[in-house]
Amino acid sequence: MVDDEPAATRMPNTDDFISRLARTLGAANGFIADQLQANGMEGLVPSHGDILMVLFAQETVTMQGLAEKINRDPSTVTALVKKLVKEGYVETQKSEADHRVTEVSLSKQGKSMQKEFEHISAQLVEVQMQGVSKSDLAITCKTLDKVRANFIGALEKGQSKR
């Protein structure tokens, strides 16, 4: 059987929506990893990007604050920050107000790469938007927000029985 309906008007397969999201994220992360390597940012992976962007905008952030800002589990943030410390991009110190709290800030090396990092981010957006109209992007973002809200709602209601 031949499908004569153009792809643009064909009803999308809802069964593979999450798979498409995962493949898109994988492709974007691959692009970012290539750009990081091409710009000599050794030891960095795409998952470090959110942390660095927060630190470019705010000089010092607590580990808990980072976890909240990038919507990641605190243990994941700890592992990512430890790698950034090892590579020399960030420094950690105990808060003077509360020694139980760890603060994170960019090192001199971390601060020096802000322009390159912003350039990579701009390239990512440029590639992302090739052939995509602003209205298409707005619809996609609105749809993704609804889908995320559906999953959050299901989790809160306990519908994700394991």
Coordinates of N, CA and C in Angstrom, one line a residue:
M1 N 0.8 -1.2 0.0 CA 0.0 0.0 0.0 C 0.9 1.2 0.0
V2 N 0.6 2.2 -0.8 CA 1.3 3.4 -1.0 C 0.6 4.5 -0.2
D3 N 1.4 5.3 0.6 CA 0.8 6.4 1.4 C 1.0 7.7 0.6
D4 N -0.1 8.2 0.1 CA 0.0 9.4 -0.7 C -0.1 10.7 0.1
E5 N -0.4 10.6 1.3 CA -0.6 11.8 2.2 C 0.8 12.4 2.5
P6 N 1.0 13.7 2.3 CA 2.3 14.3 2.6 C 2.6 14.2 4.1
A7 N 3.9 14.0 4.4 CA 4.4 13.9 5.7 C 3.9 15.0 6.6
A8 N 3.9 16.2 6.1 CA 3.5 17.4 6.9 C 2.1 17.4 7.4
T9 N 1.2 16.7 6.6 CA -0.2 16.7 7.0 C -0.6 15.3 7.7
R10 N 0.3 14.3 7.6 CA 0.0 13.0 8.2 C -0.1 13.1 9.7
M11 N -1.1 12.4 10.3 CA -1.2 12.4 11.7 C 0.0 11.7 12.3
P12 N 0.7 12.4 13.2 CA 1.9 11.8 13.9 C 1.6 10.6 14.7
N13 N 2.5 9.7 14.8 CA 2.4 8.5 15.6 C 2.7 8.8 17.0
T14 N 1.6 8.8 17.9 CA 1.8 9.2 19.3 C 2.6 8.2 20.1
D15 N 2.7 7.0 19.5 CA 3.5 5.9 20.2 C 5.0 6.2 20.3
D16 N 5.5 7.0 19.4 CA 6.9 7.2 19.4 C 7.3 8.7 19.8
F17 N 6.4 9.4 20.4 CA 6.7 10.8 20.7 C 7.8 10.9 21.7
I18 N 7.8 10.2 22.8 CA 8.9 10.2 23.8 C 10.2 9.7 23.1
S19 N 10.1 8.7 22.3 CA 11.3 8.3 21.6 C 11.9 9.4 20.7
R20 N 11.1 10.1 20.0 CA 11.5 11.2 19.2 C 12.2 12.3 20.1
L21 N 11.6 12.6 21.2 CA 12.2 13.5 22.2 C 13.6 13.1 22.6
A22 N 13.7 11.8 22.9 CA 15.0 11.2 23.4 C 16.1 11.3 22.2
R23 N 15.6 11.0 21.0 CA 16.6 11.0 19.9 C 17.0 12.5 19.6
T24 N 16.1 13.4 19.7 CA 16.4 14.8 19.5 C 17.4 15.3 20.5
L25 N 17.1 15.0 21.8 CA 18.1 15.4 22.9 C 19.4 14.7 22.6
G26 N 19.4 13.5 22.2 CA 20.7 12.8 21.9 C 21.5 13.5 20.8
A27 N 20.8 13.9 19.7 CA 21.4 14.6 18.6 C 21.9 16.0 19.1
A28 N 21.1 16.7 19.9 CA 21.6 18.0 20.4 C 22.8 17.8 21.3
N29 N 22.8 16.8 22.2 CA 23.9 16.6 23.1 C 25.2 16.2 22.3
G30 N 25.0 15.5 21.2 CA 26.1 15.1 20.3 C 26.7 16.4 19.7
F31 N 25.9 17.3 19.2 CA 26.3 18.5 18.7 C 27.1 19.4 19.7
I32 N 26.5 19.5 20.9 CA 27.2 20.2 22.0 C 28.5 19.6 22.3
A33 N 28.6 18.3 22.4 CA 29.9 17.6 22.7 C 30.9 17.9 21.7
D34 N 30.5 17.8 20.4 CA 31.5 18.2 19.3 C 32.0 19.6 19.4
Q35 N 31.1 20.5 19.7 CA 31.4 21.9 19.8 C 32.4 22.2 21.0
L36 N 32.1 21.5 22.2 CA 32.9 21.6 23.3 C 34.4 21.2 23.0
Q37 N 34.4 20.0 22.4 CA 35.8 19.5 22.0 C 36.5 20.4 21.0
A38 N 35.7 20.8 20.0 CA 36.3 21.7 19.0 C 36.9 23.0 19.6
N39 N 36.3 23.4 20.7 CA 36.7 24.7 21.4 C 37.7 24.4 22.5
G40 N 38.2 23.2 22.6 CA 39.2 22.9 23.6 C 38.7 22.8 25.0
M41 N 37.4 22.6 25.2 CA 36.9 22.5 26.5 C 36.9 21.1 27.0
E42 N 38.1 20.7 27.3 CA 38.3 19.3 27.7 C 37.6 18.9 29.0
G43 N 37.1 17.7 29.1 CA 36.5 17.2 30.3 C 35.0 17.6 30.5
L44 N 34.5 18.5 29.6 CA 33.2 19.0 29.7 C 32.2 18.1 28.9
V45 N 31.1 17.9 29.4 CA 30.0 17.2 28.7 C 28.8 18.1 28.7
P46 N 27.8 17.8 27.8 CA 26.6 18.7 27.8 C 25.9 18.8 29.1
S47 N 25.9 17.8 30.0 CA 25.2 18.0 31.3 C 25.9 19.0 32.2
H48 N 27.1 19.4 31.9 CA 27.7 20.5 32.7 C 27.2 21.9 32.3
G49 N 26.6 21.9 31.1 CA 26.2 23.2 30.6 C 25.2 24.0 31.5
D50 N 24.2 23.4 32.0 CA 23.2 24.1 32.9 C 23.9 24.7 34.1
I51 N 24.8 23.9 34.7 CA 25.5 24.4 35.9 C 26.4 25.7 35.5
L52 N 27.1 25.6 34.4 CA 28.0 26.7 34.0 C 27.1 27.9 33.7
M53 N 26.0 27.7 33.0 CA 25.1 28.9 32.6 C 24.6 29.6 33.9
V54 N 24.3 28.8 34.9 CA 23.8 29.4 36.2 C 25.0 30.2 36.8
L55 N 26.2 29.6 36.8 CA 27.3 30.3 37.4 C 27.8 31.5 36.6
F56 N 27.6 31.5 35.3 CA 27.9 32.7 34.5 C 27.0 33.8 34.8
A57 N 25.8 33.5 35.2 CA 24.8 34.6 35.6 C 24.9 35.0 37.0
Q58 N 25.3 34.1 37.9 CA 25.3 34.3 39.3 C 26.7 33.9 39.9
E59 N 27.4 34.8 40.5 CA 28.8 34.5 40.9 C 28.9 33.2 41.8
T60 N 28.1 33.1 42.8 CA 28.2 32.0 43.8 C 26.8 31.4 44.0
V61 N 26.7 30.1 44.0 CA 25.4 29.4 44.2 C 25.7 28.2 45.1
T62 N 24.7 28.0 46.0 CA 24.9 26.8 46.8 C 24.6 25.5 46.0
M63 N 25.1 24.4 46.4 CA 24.8 23.1 45.7 C 23.3 22.9 45.7
Q64 N 22.6 23.2 46.8 CA 21.1 23.0 46.8 C 20.5 24.0 45.8
G65 N 21.0 25.2 45.7 CA 20.4 26.2 44.8 C 20.6 25.8 43.3
L66 N 21.8 25.2 43.0 CA 22.1 24.7 41.7 C 21.1 23.6 41.4
A67 N 20.9 22.6 42.3 CA 20.0 21.5 42.0 C 18.6 22.1 41.7
E68 N 18.1 23.1 42.4 CA 16.8 23.6 42.2 C 16.8 24.4 40.9
K69 N 17.8 25.1 40.5 CA 17.8 25.9 39.3 C 17.9 25.1 38.1
I70 N 18.6 24.0 38.1 CA 18.7 23.1 36.9 C 17.8 21.9 37.0
N71 N 17.0 21.8 38.0 CA 16.0 20.8 38.2 C 16.6 19.4 38.1
R72 N 17.6 19.2 38.9 CA 18.3 17.9 39.0 C 18.4 17.5 40.4
D73 N 18.6 16.2 40.6 CA 18.7 15.6 41.9 C 20.0 16.1 42.6
P74 N 20.0 16.5 43.8 CA 21.3 17.0 44.5 C 22.5 16.1 44.3
S75 N 22.3 14.7 44.3 CA 23.4 13.8 44.2 C 24.0 13.9 42.8
T76 N 23.1 14.1 41.8 CA 23.6 14.3 40.4 C 24.4 15.6 40.3
V77 N 23.9 16.7 40.9 CA 24.6 18.0 40.9 C 26.0 17.8 41.5
T78 N 26.0 17.1 42.7 CA 27.3 16.9 43.4 C 28.3 16.2 42.5
A79 N 27.9 15.2 41.8 CA 28.8 14.4 40.9 C 29.3 15.3 39.7
L80 N 28.4 16.1 39.1 CA 28.7 17.0 38.0 C 29.7 18.1 38.5
V81 N 29.4 18.7 39.7 CA 30.3 19.7 40.3 C 31.7 19.1 40.6
K82 N 31.7 17.9 41.1 CA 33.0 17.3 41.4 C 33.9 17.2 40.2
K83 N 33.3 16.8 39.1 CA 34.0 16.7 37.8 C 34.5 18.1 37.3
L84 N 33.6 19.1 37.5 CA 34.0 20.5 37.1 C 35.2 21.0 38.0
V85 N 35.2 20.6 39.3 CA 36.3 21.0 40.2 C 37.6 20.3 39.7
K86 N 37.5 19.0 39.4 CA 38.6 18.2 39.0 C 39.2 18.8 37.7
E87 N 38.4 19.3 36.8 CA 38.8 19.9 35.5 C 39.3 21.3 35.7
G88 N 39.1 21.9 36.8 CA 39.5 23.3 37.1 C 38.6 24.4 36.7
Y89 N 37.3 24.0 36.4 CA 36.4 25.0 35.9 C 35.6 25.7 37.1
V90 N 35.4 25.0 38.2 CA 34.7 25.6 39.3 C 35.5 25.4 40.6
E91 N 35.1 26.1 41.6 CA 35.7 25.9 43.0 C 34.5 25.8 43.9
T92 N 34.7 25.0 45.0 CA 33.7 24.9 46.1 C 34.3 25.4 47.4
Q93 N 33.4 25.9 48.2 CA 33.9 26.3 49.6 C 32.7 26.2 50.5
K94 N 32.9 26.1 51.7 CA 31.9 26.0 52.7 C 31.3 27.5 53.0
S95 N 30.1 27.6 53.2 CA 29.4 28.9 53.4 C 30.0 29.4 54.8
E96 N 30.3 30.7 54.8 CA 30.7 31.3 56.1 C 29.5 31.3 57.1
A97 N 28.3 31.5 56.6 CA 27.1 31.6 57.4 C 26.7 30.2 58.0
D98 N 26.9 29.2 57.2 CA 26.5 27.8 57.6 C 27.4 26.8 57.0
H99 N 28.3 26.3 57.8 CA 29.4 25.4 57.3 C 28.8 24.0 56.8
R100 N 27.6 23.8 56.9 CA 27.0 22.6 56.3 C 26.7 22.8 54.9
V101 N 26.7 24.1 54.4 CA 26.3 24.4 53.1 C 27.5 24.6 52.2
T102 N 27.5 24.0 51.0 CA 28.7 24.1 50.1 C 28.2 25.1 49.0
E103 N 29.1 26.0 48.7 CA 28.9 27.0 47.7 C 29.8 26.7 46.5
V104 N 29.3 27.0 45.3 CA 30.1 26.8 44.1 C 30.2 28.1 43.3
S105 N 31.4 28.3 42.8 CA 31.7 29.5 42.0 C 32.7 29.1 40.9
L106 N 32.7 29.9 39.8 CA 33.6 29.7 38.7 C 35.0 30.0 39.1
S107 N 35.9 29.2 38.7 CA 37.4 29.5 38.8 C 37.8 30.5 37.8
K108 N 39.0 30.9 37.8 CA 39.5 31.9 36.8 C 39.4 31.2 35.4
Q109 N 39.7 29.9 35.3 CA 39.6 29.2 34.1 C 38.2 29.1 33.6
G110 N 37.2 28.9 34.5 CA 35.8 28.8 34.2 C 35.3 30.1 33.7
K111 N 35.7 31.2 34.3 CA 35.3 32.5 33.9 C 35.8 32.9 32.5
S112 N 37.0 32.4 32.2 CA 37.6 32.7 30.9 C 37.0 32.1 29.7
M113 N 36.1 31.1 29.9 CA 35.5 30.4 28.8 C 34.1 30.8 28.5
Q114 N 33.6 31.9 29.2 CA 32.2 32.3 29.1 C 31.9 32.7 27.6
K115 N 32.7 33.4 27.0 CA 32.4 33.9 25.6 C 32.3 32.7 24.6
E116 N 33.3 31.7 24.8 CA 33.2 30.5 23.9 C 31.9 29.7 24.2
F117 N 31.6 29.6 25.5 CA 30.4 28.9 25.9 C 29.1 29.6 25.3
E118 N 29.1 30.9 25.4 CA 27.9 31.6 24.8 C 27.9 31.4 23.3
H119 N 29.0 31.4 22.6 CA 29.1 31.1 21.2 C 28.5 29.7 20.9
I120 N 28.9 28.7 21.6 CA 28.4 27.4 21.4 C 26.8 27.4 21.6
S121 N 26.4 28.1 22.6 CA 24.9 28.1 22.8 C 24.2 28.8 21.6
A122 N 24.8 29.9 21.1 CA 24.2 30.5 19.9 C 24.2 29.6 18.7
Q123 N 25.3 28.8 18.5 CA 25.3 27.9 17.4 C 24.3 26.8 17.6
L124 N 24.1 26.4 18.8 CA 23.0 25.4 19.1 C 21.6 25.9 18.7
V125 N 21.3 27.1 19.1 CA 20.1 27.7 18.7 C 20.0 27.9 17.2
E126 N 21.0 28.3 16.6 CA 21.0 28.5 15.1 C 20.7 27.2 14.4
V127 N 21.4 26.1 14.8 CA 21.1 24.8 14.2 C 19.7 24.3 14.5
Q128 N 19.3 24.5 15.7 CA 17.9 24.1 16.2 C 16.9 24.7 15.3
M129 N 17.0 26.0 14.9 CA 16.0 26.8 14.3 C 16.0 26.7 12.8
Q130 N 17.0 26.0 12.2 CA 17.0 25.8 10.7 C 15.8 25.2 10.2
G131 N 15.0 25.9 9.4 CA 13.8 25.3 8.8 C 12.6 25.3 9.8
V132 N 12.8 25.9 11.0 CA 11.7 25.9 12.0 C 11.2 27.3 12.2
S133 N 9.9 27.6 11.9 CA 9.4 28.9 12.1 C 9.2 29.2 13.6
K134 N 9.1 30.5 13.9 CA 8.8 30.9 15.3 C 7.5 30.3 15.7
S135 N 6.5 30.3 14.9 CA 5.2 29.8 15.2 C 5.3 28.3 15.5
D136 N 6.0 27.5 14.6 CA 6.2 26.1 14.9 C 6.9 25.9 16.3
L137 N 7.9 26.7 16.6 CA 8.6 26.5 17.8 C 7.6 26.8 19.0
A138 N 6.8 27.8 18.9 CA 5.8 28.2 19.9 C 4.9 27.0 20.2
I139 N 4.4 26.4 19.1 CA 3.4 25.3 19.2 C 4.2 24.1 19.9
T140 N 5.4 23.9 19.5 CA 6.2 22.7 20.0 C 6.4 23.0 21.5
C141 N 6.8 24.2 21.9 CA 7.1 24.5 23.3 C 5.8 24.3 24.1
K142 N 4.7 24.8 23.6 CA 3.4 24.7 24.3 C 3.0 23.3 24.5
T143 N 3.2 22.5 23.5 CA 2.9 21.0 23.5 C 3.8 20.3 24.5
L144 N 5.1 20.6 24.5 CA 6.0 20.0 25.4 C 5.7 20.4 26.9
D145 N 5.3 21.6 27.1 CA 4.9 22.0 28.4 C 3.7 21.2 28.9
K146 N 2.7 21.0 28.0 CA 1.5 20.2 28.4 C 1.9 18.8 28.7
V147 N 2.7 18.2 27.9 CA 3.1 16.8 28.1 C 3.9 16.7 29.4
R148 N 4.8 17.6 29.7 CA 5.5 17.6 31.0 C 4.6 17.7 32.1
A149 N 3.6 18.6 32.0 CA 2.6 18.8 33.1 C 1.8 17.5 33.3
N150 N 1.5 16.8 32.2 CA 0.8 15.5 32.3 C 1.6 14.5 33.1
F151 N 2.9 14.4 32.8 CA 3.7 13.5 33.6 C 3.9 13.9 35.0
I152 N 4.0 15.2 35.3 CA 4.2 15.6 36.7 C 2.9 15.4 37.4
G153 N 1.7 15.6 36.8 CA 0.5 15.3 37.4 C 0.3 13.9 37.7
A154 N 0.7 13.0 36.8 CA 0.6 11.6 37.0 C 1.4 11.1 38.1
L155 N 2.6 11.7 38.2 CA 3.5 11.3 39.3 C 3.0 11.8 40.7
E156 N 2.4 13.0 40.7 CA 1.8 13.5 41.9 C 0.6 12.7 42.4
K157 N -0.1 12.1 41.4 CA -1.3 11.3 41.7 C -1.0 9.9 42.0
G158 N 0.3 9.5 41.8 CA 0.7 8.2 42.0 C 0.3 7.2 40.9
Q159 N 0.1 7.8 39.7 CA -0.2 6.9 38.6 C 0.9 6.2 37.9
S160 N 2.1 6.4 38.4 CA 3.3 5.7 37.8 C 3.7 4.6 38.7
K161 N 2.7 3.7 39.0 CA 3.0 2.6 39.9 C 4.1 1.8 39.3
R162 N 5.1 1.5 40.1 CA 6.3 0.8 39.6 C 6.2 -0.7 39.7

